[in-house]
Short mmCIF file of C-alpha atoms and ligand atoms in Angstrom, two decimals:
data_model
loop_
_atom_site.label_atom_id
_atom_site.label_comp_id
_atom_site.label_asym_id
_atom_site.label_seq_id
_atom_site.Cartn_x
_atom_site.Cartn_y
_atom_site.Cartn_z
CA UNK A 241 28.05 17.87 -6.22
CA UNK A 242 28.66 17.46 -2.47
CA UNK A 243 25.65 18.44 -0.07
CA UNK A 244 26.03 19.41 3.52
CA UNK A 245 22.54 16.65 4.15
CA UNK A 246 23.86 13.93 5.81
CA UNK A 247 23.03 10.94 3.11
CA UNK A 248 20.02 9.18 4.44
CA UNK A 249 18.23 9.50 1.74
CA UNK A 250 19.19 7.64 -1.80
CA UNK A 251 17.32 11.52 -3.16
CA UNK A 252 16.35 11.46 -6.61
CA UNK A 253 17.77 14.43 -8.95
CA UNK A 254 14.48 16.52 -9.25
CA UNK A 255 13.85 19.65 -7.20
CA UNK A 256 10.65 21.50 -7.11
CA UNK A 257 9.65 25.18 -6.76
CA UNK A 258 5.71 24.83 -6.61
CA UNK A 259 2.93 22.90 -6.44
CA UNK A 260 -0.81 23.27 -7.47
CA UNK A 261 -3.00 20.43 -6.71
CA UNK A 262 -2.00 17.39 -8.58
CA UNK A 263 1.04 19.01 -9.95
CA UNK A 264 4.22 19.84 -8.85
CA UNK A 265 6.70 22.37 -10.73
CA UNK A 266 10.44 21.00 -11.58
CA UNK A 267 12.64 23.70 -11.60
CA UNK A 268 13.53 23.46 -14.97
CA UNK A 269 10.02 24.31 -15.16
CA UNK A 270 8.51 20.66 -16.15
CA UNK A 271 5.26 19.94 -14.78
CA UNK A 272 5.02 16.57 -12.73
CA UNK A 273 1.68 14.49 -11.66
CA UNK A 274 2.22 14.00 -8.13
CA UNK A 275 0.86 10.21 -7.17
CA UNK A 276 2.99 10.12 -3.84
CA UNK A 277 1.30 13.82 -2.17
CA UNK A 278 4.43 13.65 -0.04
CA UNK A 279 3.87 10.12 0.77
CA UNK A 280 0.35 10.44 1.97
CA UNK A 281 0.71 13.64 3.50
CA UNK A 282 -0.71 16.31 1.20
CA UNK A 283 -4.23 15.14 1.51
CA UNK A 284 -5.84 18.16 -0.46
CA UNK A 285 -3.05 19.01 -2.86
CA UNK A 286 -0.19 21.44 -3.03
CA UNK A 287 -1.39 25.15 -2.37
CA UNK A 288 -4.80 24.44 -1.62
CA UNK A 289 -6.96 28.16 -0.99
CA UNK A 290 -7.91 27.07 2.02
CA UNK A 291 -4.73 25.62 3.45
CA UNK A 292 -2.93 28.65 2.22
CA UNK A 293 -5.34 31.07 4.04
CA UNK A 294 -6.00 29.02 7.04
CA UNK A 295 -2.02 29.15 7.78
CA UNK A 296 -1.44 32.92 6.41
CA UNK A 297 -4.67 34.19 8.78
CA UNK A 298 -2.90 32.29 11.55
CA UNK A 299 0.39 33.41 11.02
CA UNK A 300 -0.73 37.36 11.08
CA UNK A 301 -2.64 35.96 14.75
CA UNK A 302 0.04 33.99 16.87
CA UNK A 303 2.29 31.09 15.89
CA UNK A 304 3.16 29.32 19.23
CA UNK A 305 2.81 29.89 22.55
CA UNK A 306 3.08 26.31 24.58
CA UNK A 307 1.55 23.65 25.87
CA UNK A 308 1.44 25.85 29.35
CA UNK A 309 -1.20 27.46 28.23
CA UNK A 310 -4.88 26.18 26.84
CA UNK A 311 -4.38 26.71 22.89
CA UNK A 312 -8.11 27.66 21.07
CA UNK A 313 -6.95 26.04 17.79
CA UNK A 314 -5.82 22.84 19.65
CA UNK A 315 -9.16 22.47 21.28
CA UNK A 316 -10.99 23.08 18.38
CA UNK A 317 -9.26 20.53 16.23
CA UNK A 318 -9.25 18.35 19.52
CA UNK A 319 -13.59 18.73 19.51
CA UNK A 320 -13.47 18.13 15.76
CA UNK A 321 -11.43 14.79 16.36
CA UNK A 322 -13.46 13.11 18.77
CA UNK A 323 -16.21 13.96 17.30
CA UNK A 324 -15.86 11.94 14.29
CA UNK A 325 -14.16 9.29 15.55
CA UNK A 326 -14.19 6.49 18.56
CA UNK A 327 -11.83 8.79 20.45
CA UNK A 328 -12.21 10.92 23.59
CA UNK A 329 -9.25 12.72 23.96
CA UNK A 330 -6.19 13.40 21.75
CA UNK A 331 -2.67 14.54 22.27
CA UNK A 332 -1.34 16.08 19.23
CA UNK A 333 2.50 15.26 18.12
CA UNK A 334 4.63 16.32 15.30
CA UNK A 335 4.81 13.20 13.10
CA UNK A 336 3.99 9.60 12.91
CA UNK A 337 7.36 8.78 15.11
CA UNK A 338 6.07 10.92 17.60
CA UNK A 339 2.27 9.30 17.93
CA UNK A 340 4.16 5.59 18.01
CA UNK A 341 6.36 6.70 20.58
CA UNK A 342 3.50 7.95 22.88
CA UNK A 343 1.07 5.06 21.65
CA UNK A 344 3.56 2.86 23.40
CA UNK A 345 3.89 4.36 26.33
CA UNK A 346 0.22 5.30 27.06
CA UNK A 347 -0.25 1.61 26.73
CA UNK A 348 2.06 0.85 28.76
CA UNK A 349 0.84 3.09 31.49
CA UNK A 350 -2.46 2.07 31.59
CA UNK A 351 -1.34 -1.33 32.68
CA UNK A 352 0.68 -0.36 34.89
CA UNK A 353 -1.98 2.27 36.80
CA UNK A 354 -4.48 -0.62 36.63
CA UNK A 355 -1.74 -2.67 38.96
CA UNK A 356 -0.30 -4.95 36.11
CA UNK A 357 3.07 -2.74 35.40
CA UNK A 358 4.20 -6.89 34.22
CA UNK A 359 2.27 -6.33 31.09
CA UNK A 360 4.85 -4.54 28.92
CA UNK A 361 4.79 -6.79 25.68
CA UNK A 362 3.82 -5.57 22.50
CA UNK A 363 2.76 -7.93 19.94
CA UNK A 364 3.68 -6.19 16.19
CA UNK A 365 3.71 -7.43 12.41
CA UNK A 366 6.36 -8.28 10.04
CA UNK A 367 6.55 -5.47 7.55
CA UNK A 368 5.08 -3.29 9.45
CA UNK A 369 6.53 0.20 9.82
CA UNK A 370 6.09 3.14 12.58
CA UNK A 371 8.97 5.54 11.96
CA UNK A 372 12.17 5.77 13.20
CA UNK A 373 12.76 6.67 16.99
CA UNK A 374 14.46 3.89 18.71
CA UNK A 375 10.67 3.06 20.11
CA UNK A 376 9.47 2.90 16.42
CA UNK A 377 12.07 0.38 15.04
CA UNK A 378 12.06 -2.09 18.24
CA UNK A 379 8.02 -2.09 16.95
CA UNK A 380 8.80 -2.99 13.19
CA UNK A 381 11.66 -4.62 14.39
CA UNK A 382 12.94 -5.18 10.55
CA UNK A 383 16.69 -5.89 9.77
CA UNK A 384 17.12 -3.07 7.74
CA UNK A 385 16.02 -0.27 10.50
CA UNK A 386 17.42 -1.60 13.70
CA UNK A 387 20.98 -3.06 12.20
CA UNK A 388 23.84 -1.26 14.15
CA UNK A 389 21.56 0.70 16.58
CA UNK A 390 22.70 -0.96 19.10
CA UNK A 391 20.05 -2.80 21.96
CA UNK A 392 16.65 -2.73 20.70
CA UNK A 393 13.98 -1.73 22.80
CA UNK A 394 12.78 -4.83 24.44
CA UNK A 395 9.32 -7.03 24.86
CA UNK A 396 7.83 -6.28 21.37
CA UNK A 397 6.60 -9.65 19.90
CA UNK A 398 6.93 -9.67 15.97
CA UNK A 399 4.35 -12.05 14.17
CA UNK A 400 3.66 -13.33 10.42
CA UNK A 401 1.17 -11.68 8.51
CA UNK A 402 -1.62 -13.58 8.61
CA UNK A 403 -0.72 -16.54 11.10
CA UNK A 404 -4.04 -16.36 13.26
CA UNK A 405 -2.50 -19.40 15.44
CA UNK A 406 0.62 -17.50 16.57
CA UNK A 407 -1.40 -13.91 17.03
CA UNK A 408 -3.33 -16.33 19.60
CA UNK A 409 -0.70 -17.78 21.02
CA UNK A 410 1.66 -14.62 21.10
CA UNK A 411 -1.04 -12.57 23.20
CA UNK A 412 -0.23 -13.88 27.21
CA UNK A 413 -1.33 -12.00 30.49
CA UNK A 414 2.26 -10.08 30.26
CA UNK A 415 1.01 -9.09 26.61
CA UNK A 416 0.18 -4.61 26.90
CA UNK A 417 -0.62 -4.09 23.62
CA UNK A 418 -0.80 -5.15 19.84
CA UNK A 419 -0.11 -2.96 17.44
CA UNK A 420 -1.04 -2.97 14.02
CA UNK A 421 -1.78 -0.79 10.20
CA UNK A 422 -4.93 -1.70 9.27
CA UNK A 423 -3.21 -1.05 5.81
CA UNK A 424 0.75 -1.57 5.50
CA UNK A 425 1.78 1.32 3.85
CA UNK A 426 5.59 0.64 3.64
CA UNK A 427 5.31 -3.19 3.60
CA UNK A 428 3.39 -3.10 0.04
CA UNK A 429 -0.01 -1.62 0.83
CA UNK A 430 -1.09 -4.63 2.43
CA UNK A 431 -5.09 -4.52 3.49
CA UNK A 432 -5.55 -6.83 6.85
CA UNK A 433 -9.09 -8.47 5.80
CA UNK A 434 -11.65 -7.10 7.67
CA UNK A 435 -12.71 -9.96 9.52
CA UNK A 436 -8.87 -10.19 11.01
CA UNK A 437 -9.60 -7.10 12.33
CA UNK A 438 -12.59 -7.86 13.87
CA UNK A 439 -10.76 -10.94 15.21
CA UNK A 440 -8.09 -9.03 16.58
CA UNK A 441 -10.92 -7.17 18.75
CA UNK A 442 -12.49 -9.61 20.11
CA UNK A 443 -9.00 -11.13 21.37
CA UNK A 444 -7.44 -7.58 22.44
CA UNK A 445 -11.27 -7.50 24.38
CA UNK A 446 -11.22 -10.83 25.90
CA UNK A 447 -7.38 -10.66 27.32
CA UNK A 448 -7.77 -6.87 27.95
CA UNK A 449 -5.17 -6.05 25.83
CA UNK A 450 -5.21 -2.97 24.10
CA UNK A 451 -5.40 -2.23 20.47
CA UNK A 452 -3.44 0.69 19.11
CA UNK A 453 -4.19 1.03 14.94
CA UNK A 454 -0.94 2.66 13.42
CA UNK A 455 -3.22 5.40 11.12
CA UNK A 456 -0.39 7.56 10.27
CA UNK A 457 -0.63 6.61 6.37
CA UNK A 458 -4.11 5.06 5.71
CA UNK A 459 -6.09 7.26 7.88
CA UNK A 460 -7.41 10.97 7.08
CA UNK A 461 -9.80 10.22 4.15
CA UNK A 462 -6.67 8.45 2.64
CA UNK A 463 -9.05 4.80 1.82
CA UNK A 464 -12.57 6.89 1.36
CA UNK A 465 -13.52 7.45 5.18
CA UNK A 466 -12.33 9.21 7.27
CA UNK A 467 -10.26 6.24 8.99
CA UNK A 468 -9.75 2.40 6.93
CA UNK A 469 -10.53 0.96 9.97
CA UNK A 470 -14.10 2.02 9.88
CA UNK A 471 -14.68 -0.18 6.46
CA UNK A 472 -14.14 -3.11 9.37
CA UNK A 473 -16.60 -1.33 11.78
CA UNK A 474 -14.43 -1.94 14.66
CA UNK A 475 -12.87 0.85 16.97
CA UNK A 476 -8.81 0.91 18.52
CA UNK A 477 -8.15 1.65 22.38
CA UNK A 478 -5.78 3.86 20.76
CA UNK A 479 -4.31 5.34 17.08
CA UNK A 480 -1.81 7.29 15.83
CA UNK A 481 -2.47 9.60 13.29
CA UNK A 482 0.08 11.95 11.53
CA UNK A 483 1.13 12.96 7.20
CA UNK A 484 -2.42 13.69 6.17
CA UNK A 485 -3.92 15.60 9.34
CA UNK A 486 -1.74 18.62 8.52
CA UNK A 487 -1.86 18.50 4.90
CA UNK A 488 1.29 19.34 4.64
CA UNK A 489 1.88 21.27 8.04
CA UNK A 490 3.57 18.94 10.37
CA UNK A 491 1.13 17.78 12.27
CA UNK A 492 0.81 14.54 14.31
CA UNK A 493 -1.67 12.90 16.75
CA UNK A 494 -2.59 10.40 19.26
CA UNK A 495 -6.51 9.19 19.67
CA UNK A 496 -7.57 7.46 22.73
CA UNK A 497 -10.45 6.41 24.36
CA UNK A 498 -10.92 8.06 28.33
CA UNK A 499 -9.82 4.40 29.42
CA UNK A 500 -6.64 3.66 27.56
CA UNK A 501 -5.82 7.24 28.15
CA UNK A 502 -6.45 7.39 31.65
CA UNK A 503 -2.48 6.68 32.97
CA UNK A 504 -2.12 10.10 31.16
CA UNK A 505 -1.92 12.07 33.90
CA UNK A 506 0.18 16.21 34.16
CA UNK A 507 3.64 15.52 33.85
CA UNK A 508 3.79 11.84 32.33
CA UNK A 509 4.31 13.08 28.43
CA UNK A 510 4.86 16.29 26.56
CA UNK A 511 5.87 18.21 23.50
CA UNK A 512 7.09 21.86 22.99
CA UNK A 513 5.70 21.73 19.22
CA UNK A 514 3.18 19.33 19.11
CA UNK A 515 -1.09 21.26 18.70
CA UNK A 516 0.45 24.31 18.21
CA UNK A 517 -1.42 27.38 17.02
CA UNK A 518 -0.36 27.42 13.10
CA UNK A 519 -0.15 23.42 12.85
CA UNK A 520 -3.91 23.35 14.12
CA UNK A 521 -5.10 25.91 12.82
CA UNK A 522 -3.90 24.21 9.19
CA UNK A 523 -5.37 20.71 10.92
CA UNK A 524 -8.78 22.35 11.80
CA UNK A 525 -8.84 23.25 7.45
CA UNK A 526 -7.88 19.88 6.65
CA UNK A 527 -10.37 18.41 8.77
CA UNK A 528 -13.30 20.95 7.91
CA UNK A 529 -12.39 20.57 4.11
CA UNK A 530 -12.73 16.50 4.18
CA UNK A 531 -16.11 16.96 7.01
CA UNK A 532 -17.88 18.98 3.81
CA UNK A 533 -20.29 16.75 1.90
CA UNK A 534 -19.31 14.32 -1.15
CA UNK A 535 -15.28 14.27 0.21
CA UNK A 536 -15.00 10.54 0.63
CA UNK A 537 -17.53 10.19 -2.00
CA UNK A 538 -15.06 11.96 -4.60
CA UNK A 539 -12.57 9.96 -2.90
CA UNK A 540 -14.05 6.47 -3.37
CA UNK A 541 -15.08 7.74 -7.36
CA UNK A 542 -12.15 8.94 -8.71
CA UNK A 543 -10.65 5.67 -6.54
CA UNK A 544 -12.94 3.96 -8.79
CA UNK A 545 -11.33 5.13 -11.79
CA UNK A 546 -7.70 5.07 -10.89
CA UNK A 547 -8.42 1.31 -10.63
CA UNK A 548 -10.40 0.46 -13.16
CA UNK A 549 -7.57 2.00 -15.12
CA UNK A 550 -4.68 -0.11 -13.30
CA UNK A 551 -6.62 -3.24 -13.85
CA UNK A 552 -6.65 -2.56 -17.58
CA UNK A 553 -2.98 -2.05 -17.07
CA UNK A 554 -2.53 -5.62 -15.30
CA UNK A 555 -4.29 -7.18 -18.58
CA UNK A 556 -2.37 -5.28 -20.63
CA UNK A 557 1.14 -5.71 -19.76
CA UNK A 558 0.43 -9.14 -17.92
CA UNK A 559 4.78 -9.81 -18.31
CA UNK A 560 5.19 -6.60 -16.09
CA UNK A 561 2.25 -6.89 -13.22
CA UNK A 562 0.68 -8.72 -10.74
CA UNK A 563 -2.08 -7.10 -9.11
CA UNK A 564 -3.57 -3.98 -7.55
CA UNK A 565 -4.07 -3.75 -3.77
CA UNK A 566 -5.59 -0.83 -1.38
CA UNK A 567 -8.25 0.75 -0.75
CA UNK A 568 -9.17 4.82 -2.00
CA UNK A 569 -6.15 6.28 -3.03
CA UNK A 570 -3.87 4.09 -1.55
CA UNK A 571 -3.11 1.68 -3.98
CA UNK A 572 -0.18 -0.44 -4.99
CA UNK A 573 0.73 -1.81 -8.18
CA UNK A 574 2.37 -5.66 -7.04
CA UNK A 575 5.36 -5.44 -10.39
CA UNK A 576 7.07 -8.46 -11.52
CA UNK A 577 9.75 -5.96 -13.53
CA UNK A 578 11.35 -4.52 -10.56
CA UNK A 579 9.06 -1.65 -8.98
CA UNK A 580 12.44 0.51 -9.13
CA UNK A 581 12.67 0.66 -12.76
CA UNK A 582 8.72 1.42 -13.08
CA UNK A 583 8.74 4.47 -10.82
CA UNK A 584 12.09 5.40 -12.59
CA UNK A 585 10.17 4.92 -15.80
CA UNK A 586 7.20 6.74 -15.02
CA UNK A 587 9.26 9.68 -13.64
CA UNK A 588 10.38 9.98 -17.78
CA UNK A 589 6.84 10.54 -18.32
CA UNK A 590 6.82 13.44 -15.68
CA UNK A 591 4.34 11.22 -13.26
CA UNK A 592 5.53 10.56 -9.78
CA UNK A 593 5.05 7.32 -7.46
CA UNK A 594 6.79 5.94 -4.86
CA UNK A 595 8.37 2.18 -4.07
CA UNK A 596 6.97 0.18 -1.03
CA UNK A 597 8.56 -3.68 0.12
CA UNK A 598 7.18 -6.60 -1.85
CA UNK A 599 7.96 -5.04 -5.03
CA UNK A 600 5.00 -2.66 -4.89
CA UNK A 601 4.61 0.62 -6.44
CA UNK A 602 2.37 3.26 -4.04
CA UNK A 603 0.21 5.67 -5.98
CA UNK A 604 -0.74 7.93 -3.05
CA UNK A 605 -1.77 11.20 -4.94
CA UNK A 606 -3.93 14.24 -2.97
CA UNK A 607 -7.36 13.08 -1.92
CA UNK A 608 -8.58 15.72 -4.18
CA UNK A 609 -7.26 14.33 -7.77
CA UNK A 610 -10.09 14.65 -10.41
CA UNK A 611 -11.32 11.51 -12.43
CA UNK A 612 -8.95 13.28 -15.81
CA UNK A 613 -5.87 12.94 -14.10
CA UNK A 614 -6.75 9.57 -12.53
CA UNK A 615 -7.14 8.59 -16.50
CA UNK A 616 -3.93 10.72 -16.98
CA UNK A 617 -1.73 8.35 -14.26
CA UNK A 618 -2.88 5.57 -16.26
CA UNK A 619 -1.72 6.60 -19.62
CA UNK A 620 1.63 7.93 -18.30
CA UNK A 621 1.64 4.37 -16.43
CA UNK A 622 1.08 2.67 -19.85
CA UNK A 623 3.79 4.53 -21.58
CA UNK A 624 6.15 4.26 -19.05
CA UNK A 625 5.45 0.47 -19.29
CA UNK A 626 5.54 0.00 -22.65
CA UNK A 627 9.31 1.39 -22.49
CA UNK A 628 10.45 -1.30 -19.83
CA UNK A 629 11.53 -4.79 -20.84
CA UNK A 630 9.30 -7.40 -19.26
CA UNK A 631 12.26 -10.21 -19.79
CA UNK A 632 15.07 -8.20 -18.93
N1 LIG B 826 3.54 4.83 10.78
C1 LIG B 826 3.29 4.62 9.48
C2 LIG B 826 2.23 3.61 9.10
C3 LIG B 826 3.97 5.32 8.49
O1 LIG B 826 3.73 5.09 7.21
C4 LIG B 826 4.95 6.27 8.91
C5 LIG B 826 5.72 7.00 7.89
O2 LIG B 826 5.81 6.64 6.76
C6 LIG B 826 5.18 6.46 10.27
C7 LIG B 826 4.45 5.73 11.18
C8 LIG B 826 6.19 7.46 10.74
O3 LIG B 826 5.74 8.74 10.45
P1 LIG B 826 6.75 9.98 10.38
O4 LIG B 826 7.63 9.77 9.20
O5 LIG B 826 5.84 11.17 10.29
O6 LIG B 826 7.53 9.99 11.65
#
């Protein structure tokens, strides 16, 4: 069958009617256990009460107005923001492409107000991803994304995982920015140790560079706080947040400190979408549901399991894996079968995941799975293994 979606997408053949929680409905009526939540984005399940009411009650109130005007629901999730994190102000977007595209510029600006509009380079990681605006790719810079587009972007700076030397060497008085996952989602949910982190500080602070973390798919409660890089105790000049802020809704933002904000000034960015009423007013539930007590602890215990479980999995079929990486629920199964046929395999056994680079299989499920369907995922895991051919 022909489809009138241009053919970005290599889709699989399922197509689902409902969700509850953990569980979305095929509509042949099979019941699936999500592990992907959208790829990180529904953070407290399909059709959570609260979601659900937070965006009908809005709906009956006022959907959008525009950034004209002072929106209550955009201040409100604004307050909640910088409350609970590093930040002192916030622009909201509508996805992750949206925050890296302003990221970039902000930092650029700020140079350039502070009289050094020479510092335009961006230092970024292999395998890192950002989205998709021409911005976005120029910052990943991989093959794959930026083949046939035409000029890329220019002055971004791409570096080796791990290769403190070059990071060093790569940061120079034109350098603006690095930018940098504090997990790599796409690239195989790889964790940057937290003492690279802290490294990357102290350099960003002692060439007054500025450090944006690219949040969009570890942050919101995703690694059992409410941002990964807090496990390193050290703070961005800026992040991008998007996928699990709306829970669903899209919903996008960009955290700053009132330095590296401060070349924001009326008229330099904008967004005809981005903090409106019904997307904040979901936001504002999201955030309120994962601000109530034990949220991150659930998180980090039923984490606890899922792994525990996957571990047994790695001793069990020792032919077929590798390791486990990540942190919360954001963990990734390193194959050596071919991560393809595994989430192919696991989709026979109604349980859904989703591939990353190096090979890696991304369980990702809603923040709120219980510890019985973290023991489920295993099981299904183990069966679908125990169809697929470690020699083959
Ligand atoms: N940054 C990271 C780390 C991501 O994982 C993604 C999406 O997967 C993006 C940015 C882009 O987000 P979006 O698809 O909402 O534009």
């Amino acid at each position: 069958m022909t489809s009138s979606i241009l053919p970005t997408y290599n889709r699989t053949p399922l197509s689902f009617v409902k969700g509850e929680g953990a569980w979305l409905v095929e509509a042949d009526g099979r019941r699936f256990l999500d592990m992907t939540a959208g790829i990180a984005v529904n953070a407290l399940g399909h059709a959570h009460p609260k979601l659900v009411q937070a965006l009908s009650d809005q709906a009956h109130k006022l959907w959008h107005v525009s950034n004209l005007y002072t929106i209550p629901e955009q201040e409100r999730l604004g307050d909640l923001l910088t409350e609970h994190t590093f930040a002192d102000r916030v622009f909201f977007t509508n996805s992750g492409t949206e925050s890296a595209e302003l990221a970039i510029k902000m930092a650029r600006k700020y140079h350039a107000e502070k009289g050094a509009a020479h510092r335009v380079e961006i230092v970024a990681f292999e395998g890192a991803f950002h989205g998709r605006s021409t911005g976005a790719i120029a910052a990943a810079g991989s093959e794959k994304m930026v083949k046939g587009f035409g000029p890329l972007m220019p002055n971004f700076t791409h570096l080796k995982w791990g290769d403190h030397a070059a990071l060093e060497a790569a940061i120079t008085d034109q350098t603006c920015a690095v930018i940098i996952e504090p997990i790599q989602g796409e690239g195989g949910i790889r964790p940057v140790p937290e003492q690279c982190l802290k490294g990357l500080r102290d350099l960003c602070d002692k060439t007054g560079t500025l450090l944006i973390f690219d949040e969009v798919q570890c942050g919101m409660g995703r690694t059992g706080r409410l941002f990964a890089h807090e496990w390193a105790g050290v703070t961005p000049d800026i992040m991008m947040v998007a996928k699990g802020i709306g829970g669903g809704f899209p919903l996008g933002a960009v955290l700053a400190t009132e330095d590296a904000g401060s070349g924001m000034v009326a008229g330099s960015h904008g967004s005809t979408y981005g903090g409106n009423p019904l997307a904040c007013a979901v936001g504002t539930a999201v955030m309120e549901a994962m601000l109530e007590d034990g949220f991150f602890d659930h998180v980090s215990r039923v984490s606890g399991v899922l792994r525990q479980g996957l571990e047994g999995l790695i001793a069990q079929f020792p032919n077929h894996l590798e390791e486990v990486r990540g942190k919360g629920l954001m963990l990734g199964l390193k194959c050596k079968i071919s991560n393809l046929d595994l989430v192919r395999a696991a989709q026979t056994q109604l349980m859904l995941s989703v591939p990353a680079a190096d090979n890696v299989v991304r369980l990702l499920p809603p923040l709120t799975l219980t510890e019985n369907e973290a023991q489920e995922a295993v099981s299904r895991l183990s069966h679908a293994l125990e169809t697929l051919d470690a020699g083959a």
